[in-house]
Amino acid sequence: MPVRLFLSSGDLVADRRFDFARDLQLKGDLVAAADLLLQAIELAPGFASAWFTLGGIRERLGERDAAIAAFLKARAADSDDRHGASLRLMLIGAETLSGMPPAYVRALFDQYAPKFETALVDDLGYRGPALLFKAVLAARAAVRKPAFFKRAIDLGCGTGLAATAFAREVDHFTGIDLSPRMIERARATGLYAELEVAEMLEGLRSKPDAGADLILAADAFVYLADLAPVLCEARRVLPAGGLVAFTVETHGGDGVILGEGLRYAHGANYVRDLLKAAGLALSRLEELSARNEDNTPVPGLVVVAAKG
Ligand SMILES: C[S@@+](CC[C@H](N)C(=O)[O-])C[C@H]1O[C@@H](n2cnc3c(N)ncnc32)[C@H](O)[C@@H]1O
């Protein structure tokens, strides 16, 4: 994953103490690292990166309450929450499950963009777009319709891997992504007629009724806790017979959880119920993994649904 986010405190000495603290942390001397971070914070009380790092160290030291306090300070110091302190608070059980801070997603993928494809495809065996492609072809074959789409929208398009997989079957591709750096890469593929830096739900809301006959989300709904709004909006944007196809990570239980990797996992029944509530008919729901972690396939679902 990407290098960790660093937001300067604006105080040179505090920043230097932070650097030393990180060295100590990497060497495994967590107590000394925490001490040095506190010294940095003394100089710059609104030093979000120091608070956030301290939260992680305190967690590793088993100091739950102190970790929570540090993550709360990190979020207070950077109200956009670019470090994703909210997610750490959810994971630690201090806060209930909620959405990801958009600024966190943007910062994460802006940093990740230059090495995204090598990291994901080569290191994690990413296969989301290929799985979606096969599932969409099968869903179309089942209703004896050609797998050709005039207008497709790629939600969380990233660098454009889904458009690459579907290039020959789509006339006009629109890509939507929160990260400007990922969008730059997508633009370089030349595969998108339109690209928008936007939150995916907001981007979909700006589209006309029946404005796209295919909506894709490859490895992007893992960053959305609640899929209901985006699926309802997808239904509005599709014409009758139009498809929405997406991958999610999943888990054996009900509902939605946040995994250790800070990605949401959606239960299969949760997905089925939401599709039904959104007025979308399930065409395919397959238990297939889109990527590996530690060389093990991460449990996932590949889903295709149609507007009736
Ligand atoms: C793991 S990447 C997958 C990219 C691409 N779909 C692919 O298959 O290679 C997830 C992408 O979703 C984007 N993303 C996450 N949450 C988003 C949101 N709420 N709105 C728009 N884009 C989002 C990220 O910026 C990132 O580029």
PDB file of C-alpha atoms in Angstrom, residues 53-215:
ATOM      1  CA  THR A  53       0.951   7.937  14.405  1.00  0.00           C
ATOM      2  CA  LEU A  54       0.787   8.091  18.191  1.00  0.00           C
ATOM      3  CA  GLY A  55      -2.686   6.529  18.052  1.00  0.00           C
ATOM      4  CA  GLY A  56      -1.337   3.596  16.061  1.00  0.00           C
ATOM      5  CA  ILE A  57       1.603   3.108  18.427  1.00  0.00           C
ATOM      6  CA  ARG A  58      -0.588   3.254  21.509  1.00  0.00           C
ATOM      7  CA  GLU A  59      -2.865   0.690  19.953  1.00  0.00           C
ATOM      8  CA  ARG A  60       0.097  -1.605  19.370  1.00  0.00           C
ATOM      9  CA  LEU A  61       1.153  -1.066  22.987  1.00  0.00           C
ATOM     10  CA  GLY A  62      -2.315  -2.209  24.090  1.00  0.00           C
ATOM     11  CA  GLU A  63      -3.258   1.243  25.416  1.00  0.00           C
ATOM     12  CA  ARG A  64      -6.748   1.379  23.929  1.00  0.00           C
ATOM     13  CA  ASP A  65      -8.104   4.471  25.677  1.00  0.00           C
ATOM     14  CA  ALA A  66      -4.953   6.468  24.973  1.00  0.00           C
ATOM     15  CA  ALA A  67      -5.072   5.315  21.327  1.00  0.00           C
ATOM     16  CA  ILE A  68      -8.679   6.486  21.021  1.00  0.00           C
ATOM     17  CA  ALA A  69      -7.750   9.852  22.530  1.00  0.00           C
ATOM     18  CA  ALA A  70      -4.891  10.251  20.020  1.00  0.00           C
ATOM     19  CA  PHE A  71      -7.057   9.330  17.011  1.00  0.00           C
ATOM     20  CA  LEU A  72      -9.713  11.828  18.179  1.00  0.00           C
ATOM     21  CA  LYS A  73      -7.003  14.510  18.389  1.00  0.00           C
ATOM     22  CA  ALA A  74      -5.769  13.582  14.891  1.00  0.00           C
ATOM     23  CA  ARG A  75      -9.270  14.050  13.496  1.00  0.00           C
ATOM     24  CA  ALA A  76      -9.796  17.300  15.391  1.00  0.00           C
ATOM     25  CA  ALA A  77      -6.485  18.614  14.013  1.00  0.00           C
ATOM     26  CA  ASP A  78      -7.482  17.816  10.422  1.00  0.00           C
ATOM     27  CA  SER A  79     -11.250  18.051  10.094  1.00  0.00           C
ATOM     28  CA  ASP A  80     -11.149  16.523   6.584  1.00  0.00           C
ATOM     29  CA  ASP A  81      -9.543  13.498   8.249  1.00  0.00           C
ATOM     30  CA  ARG A  82      -7.022  12.770   5.521  1.00  0.00           C
ATOM     31  CA  HIS A  83      -5.335  10.147   7.718  1.00  0.00           C
ATOM     32  CA  GLY A  84      -8.579   8.239   8.174  1.00  0.00           C
ATOM     33  CA  ALA A  85      -8.608   8.463  11.978  1.00  0.00           C
ATOM     34  CA  SER A  86     -12.375   7.805  11.833  1.00  0.00           C
ATOM     35  CA  LEU A  87     -11.697   4.402  10.302  1.00  0.00           C
ATOM     36  CA  ARG A  88      -9.237   3.517  13.057  1.00  0.00           C
ATOM     37  CA  LEU A  89     -11.850   4.586  15.624  1.00  0.00           C
ATOM     38  CA  MET A  90     -14.411   2.309  13.937  1.00  0.00           C
ATOM     39  CA  LEU A  91     -11.963  -0.577  13.836  1.00  0.00           C
ATOM     40  CA  ILE A  92     -11.041  -0.184  17.489  1.00  0.00           C
ATOM     41  CA  GLY A  93     -14.777  -0.218  18.335  1.00  0.00           C
ATOM     42  CA  ALA A  94     -14.906   3.366  19.636  1.00  0.00           C
ATOM     43  CA  GLU A  95     -17.325   4.499  16.929  1.00  0.00           C
ATOM     44  CA  THR A  96     -20.081   2.815  14.956  1.00  0.00           C
ATOM     45  CA  LEU A  97     -19.660   1.967  11.309  1.00  0.00           C
ATOM     46  CA  SER A  98     -20.027   4.924   8.968  1.00  0.00           C
ATOM     47  CA  GLY A  99     -18.741   6.150   5.616  1.00  0.00           C
ATOM     48  CA  MET A 100     -15.126   6.812   4.688  1.00  0.00           C
ATOM     49  CA  PRO A 101     -13.909  10.406   4.775  1.00  0.00           C
ATOM     50  CA  PRO A 102     -13.669  11.388   1.073  1.00  0.00           C
ATOM     51  CA  ALA A 103     -10.453  13.336   1.759  1.00  0.00           C
ATOM     52  CA  TYR A 104      -8.896  10.136   3.117  1.00  0.00           C
ATOM     53  CA  VAL A 105      -9.800   8.169  -0.034  1.00  0.00           C
ATOM     54  CA  ARG A 106      -8.506  10.982  -2.241  1.00  0.00           C
ATOM     55  CA  ALA A 107      -5.209  11.285  -0.342  1.00  0.00           C
ATOM     56  CA  LEU A 108      -4.777   7.498  -0.319  1.00  0.00           C
ATOM     57  CA  PHE A 109      -5.237   7.089  -4.061  1.00  0.00           C
ATOM     58  CA  ASP A 110      -3.428  10.286  -5.040  1.00  0.00           C
ATOM     59  CA  GLN A 111      -0.373   8.813  -3.323  1.00  0.00           C
ATOM     60  CA  TYR A 112      -1.011   5.365  -4.683  1.00  0.00           C
ATOM     61  CA  ALA A 113      -1.606   6.384  -8.343  1.00  0.00           C
ATOM     62  CA  PRO A 114       1.981   6.132  -9.706  1.00  0.00           C
ATOM     63  CA  LYS A 115       2.403   2.547  -8.528  1.00  0.00           C
ATOM     64  CA  PHE A 116      -1.235   1.453  -8.428  1.00  0.00           C
ATOM     65  CA  GLU A 117      -1.204  -0.935 -11.362  1.00  0.00           C
ATOM     66  CA  THR A 118       2.064  -2.644 -10.462  1.00  0.00           C
ATOM     67  CA  ALA A 119       1.039  -2.957  -6.818  1.00  0.00           C
ATOM     68  CA  LEU A 120      -2.457  -4.202  -7.529  1.00  0.00           C
ATOM     69  CA  VAL A 121      -2.075  -6.297 -10.657  1.00  0.00           C
ATOM     70  CA  ASP A 122       1.425  -7.708 -10.143  1.00  0.00           C
ATOM     71  CA  ASP A 123       1.621  -7.931  -6.348  1.00  0.00           C
ATOM     72  CA  LEU A 124      -2.000  -8.658  -5.408  1.00  0.00           C
ATOM     73  CA  GLY A 125      -3.060 -10.544  -8.530  1.00  0.00           C
ATOM     74  CA  TYR A 126      -5.931  -8.124  -9.107  1.00  0.00           C
ATOM     75  CA  ARG A 127      -8.522  -9.548 -11.510  1.00  0.00           C
ATOM     76  CA  GLY A 128     -11.669  -7.491 -10.774  1.00  0.00           C
ATOM     77  CA  PRO A 129     -12.208  -6.097 -14.303  1.00  0.00           C
ATOM     78  CA  ALA A 130     -11.722  -9.487 -15.982  1.00  0.00           C
ATOM     79  CA  LEU A 131     -14.207 -11.112 -13.575  1.00  0.00           C
ATOM     80  CA  LEU A 132     -16.738  -8.347 -14.213  1.00  0.00           C
ATOM     81  CA  PHE A 133     -16.290  -8.699 -17.941  1.00  0.00           C
ATOM     82  CA  LYS A 134     -16.972 -12.440 -17.858  1.00  0.00           C
ATOM     83  CA  ALA A 135     -19.989 -11.950 -15.586  1.00  0.00           C
ATOM     84  CA  VAL A 136     -21.495  -9.253 -17.818  1.00  0.00           C
ATOM     85  CA  LEU A 137     -21.013 -11.395 -20.934  1.00  0.00           C
ATOM     86  CA  ALA A 138     -22.703 -14.330 -19.172  1.00  0.00           C
ATOM     87  CA  ALA A 139     -25.586 -12.149 -17.921  1.00  0.00           C
ATOM     88  CA  ARG A 140     -26.189 -10.875 -21.467  1.00  0.00           C
ATOM     89  CA  ALA A 141     -25.921 -14.337 -23.003  1.00  0.00           C
ATOM     90  CA  ALA A 142     -28.521 -15.598 -20.521  1.00  0.00           C
ATOM     91  CA  VAL A 143     -31.094 -13.116 -21.881  1.00  0.00           C
ATOM     92  CA  ARG A 144     -29.902 -13.547 -25.485  1.00  0.00           C
ATOM     93  CA  LYS A 145     -28.798  -9.957 -25.855  1.00  0.00           C
ATOM     94  CA  PRO A 146     -25.511  -8.771 -27.309  1.00  0.00           C
ATOM     95  CA  ALA A 147     -22.955  -7.559 -24.786  1.00  0.00           C
ATOM     96  CA  PHE A 148     -22.638  -4.199 -26.424  1.00  0.00           C
ATOM     97  CA  PHE A 149     -23.286  -0.953 -24.588  1.00  0.00           C
ATOM     98  CA  LYS A 150     -23.675   2.545 -25.991  1.00  0.00           C
ATOM     99  CA  ARG A 151     -22.872   4.375 -22.771  1.00  0.00           C
ATOM    100  CA  ALA A 152     -21.119   3.022 -19.711  1.00  0.00           C
ATOM    101  CA  ILE A 153     -20.214   4.668 -16.430  1.00  0.00           C
ATOM    102  CA  ASP A 154     -17.186   3.403 -14.505  1.00  0.00           C
ATOM    103  CA  LEU A 155     -17.581   4.293 -10.814  1.00  0.00           C
ATOM    104  CA  GLY A 156     -14.254   4.608  -8.981  1.00  0.00           C
ATOM    105  CA  CYS A 157     -12.565   4.180 -12.351  1.00  0.00           C
ATOM    106  CA  GLY A 158      -9.035   4.519 -10.949  1.00  0.00           C
ATOM    107  CA  THR A 159      -6.407   4.240 -13.665  1.00  0.00           C
ATOM    108  CA  GLY A 160      -8.876   2.756 -16.149  1.00  0.00           C
ATOM    109  CA  LEU A 161      -8.469  -1.005 -15.828  1.00  0.00           C
ATOM    110  CA  ALA A 162     -12.217  -1.667 -16.178  1.00  0.00           C
ATOM    111  CA  ALA A 163     -12.441   0.438 -19.349  1.00  0.00           C
ATOM    112  CA  THR A 164      -9.501  -1.557 -20.712  1.00  0.00           C
ATOM    113  CA  ALA A 165     -11.388  -4.815 -20.119  1.00  0.00           C
ATOM    114  CA  PHE A 166     -14.635  -3.507 -21.664  1.00  0.00           C
ATOM    115  CA  ALA A 167     -13.125  -1.253 -24.362  1.00  0.00           C
ATOM    116  CA  ARG A 168     -14.454  -3.187 -27.361  1.00  0.00           C
ATOM    117  CA  GLU A 169     -17.957  -3.548 -25.965  1.00  0.00           C
ATOM    118  CA  VAL A 170     -18.585   0.082 -25.040  1.00  0.00           C
ATOM    119  CA  ASP A 171     -19.024   3.111 -27.322  1.00  0.00           C
ATOM    120  CA  HIS A 172     -18.805   5.915 -24.794  1.00  0.00           C
ATOM    121  CA  PHE A 173     -17.158   5.524 -21.388  1.00  0.00           C
ATOM    122  CA  THR A 174     -17.529   7.980 -18.514  1.00  0.00           C
ATOM    123  CA  GLY A 175     -15.143   7.548 -15.599  1.00  0.00           C
ATOM    124  CA  ILE A 176     -15.801   8.983 -12.135  1.00  0.00           C
ATOM    125  CA  ASP A 177     -13.236   8.995  -9.354  1.00  0.00           C
ATOM    126  CA  LEU A 178     -12.445  10.997  -6.237  1.00  0.00           C
ATOM    127  CA  SER A 179      -8.703  11.029  -6.899  1.00  0.00           C
ATOM    128  CA  PRO A 180      -7.362  13.549  -9.450  1.00  0.00           C
ATOM    129  CA  ARG A 181      -4.128  11.561  -9.814  1.00  0.00           C
ATOM    130  CA  MET A 182      -5.994   8.368 -10.650  1.00  0.00           C
ATOM    131  CA  ILE A 183      -8.109  10.329 -13.144  1.00  0.00           C
ATOM    132  CA  GLU A 184      -4.900  11.642 -14.785  1.00  0.00           C
ATOM    133  CA  ARG A 185      -3.841   8.032 -15.369  1.00  0.00           C
ATOM    134  CA  ALA A 186      -7.275   7.099 -16.675  1.00  0.00           C
ATOM    135  CA  ARG A 187      -7.096  10.038 -19.093  1.00  0.00           C
ATOM    136  CA  ALA A 188      -3.782   8.769 -20.421  1.00  0.00           C
ATOM    137  CA  THR A 189      -5.435   5.515 -21.558  1.00  0.00           C
ATOM    138  CA  GLY A 190      -7.497   7.468 -24.099  1.00  0.00           C
ATOM    139  CA  LEU A 191     -10.404   5.102 -23.389  1.00  0.00           C
ATOM    140  CA  TYR A 192     -12.760   7.526 -21.658  1.00  0.00           C
ATOM    141  CA  ALA A 193     -14.912  10.039 -23.519  1.00  0.00           C
ATOM    142  CA  GLU A 194     -15.542  11.816 -20.213  1.00  0.00           C
ATOM    143  CA  LEU A 195     -13.758  11.824 -16.869  1.00  0.00           C
ATOM    144  CA  GLU A 196     -14.922  13.470 -13.683  1.00  0.00           C
ATOM    145  CA  VAL A 197     -13.191  14.048 -10.390  1.00  0.00           C
ATOM    146  CA  ALA A 198     -16.164  13.476  -8.116  1.00  0.00           C
ATOM    147  CA  GLU A 199     -17.569  11.341  -5.370  1.00  0.00           C
ATOM    148  CA  MET A 200     -19.315   8.484  -7.208  1.00  0.00           C
ATOM    149  CA  LEU A 201     -22.804   9.078  -5.817  1.00  0.00           C
ATOM    150  CA  GLU A 202     -22.577  12.791  -6.594  1.00  0.00           C
ATOM    151  CA  GLY A 203     -21.308  11.972 -10.076  1.00  0.00           C
ATOM    152  CA  LEU A 204     -24.187   9.559 -10.702  1.00  0.00           C
ATOM    153  CA  ARG A 205     -26.720  12.128  -9.446  1.00  0.00           C
ATOM    154  CA  SER A 206     -25.615  14.505 -12.185  1.00  0.00           C
ATOM    155  CA  LYS A 207     -26.511  11.976 -14.906  1.00  0.00           C
ATOM    156  CA  PRO A 208     -29.878  12.012 -16.713  1.00  0.00           C
ATOM    157  CA  ASP A 209     -32.500   9.280 -16.299  1.00  0.00           C
ATOM    158  CA  ALA A 210     -31.677   6.298 -18.509  1.00  0.00           C
ATOM    159  CA  GLY A 211     -28.350   7.996 -19.352  1.00  0.00           C
ATOM    160  CA  ALA A 212     -26.176   4.846 -19.357  1.00  0.00           C
ATOM    161  CA  ASP A 213     -26.889   1.222 -20.203  1.00  0.00           C
ATOM    162  CA  LEU A 214     -24.009  -0.196 -18.144  1.00  0.00           C
ATOM    163  CA  ILE A 215     -22.706   0.920 -14.746  1.00  0.00           C
TER     164      ILE A 215
END
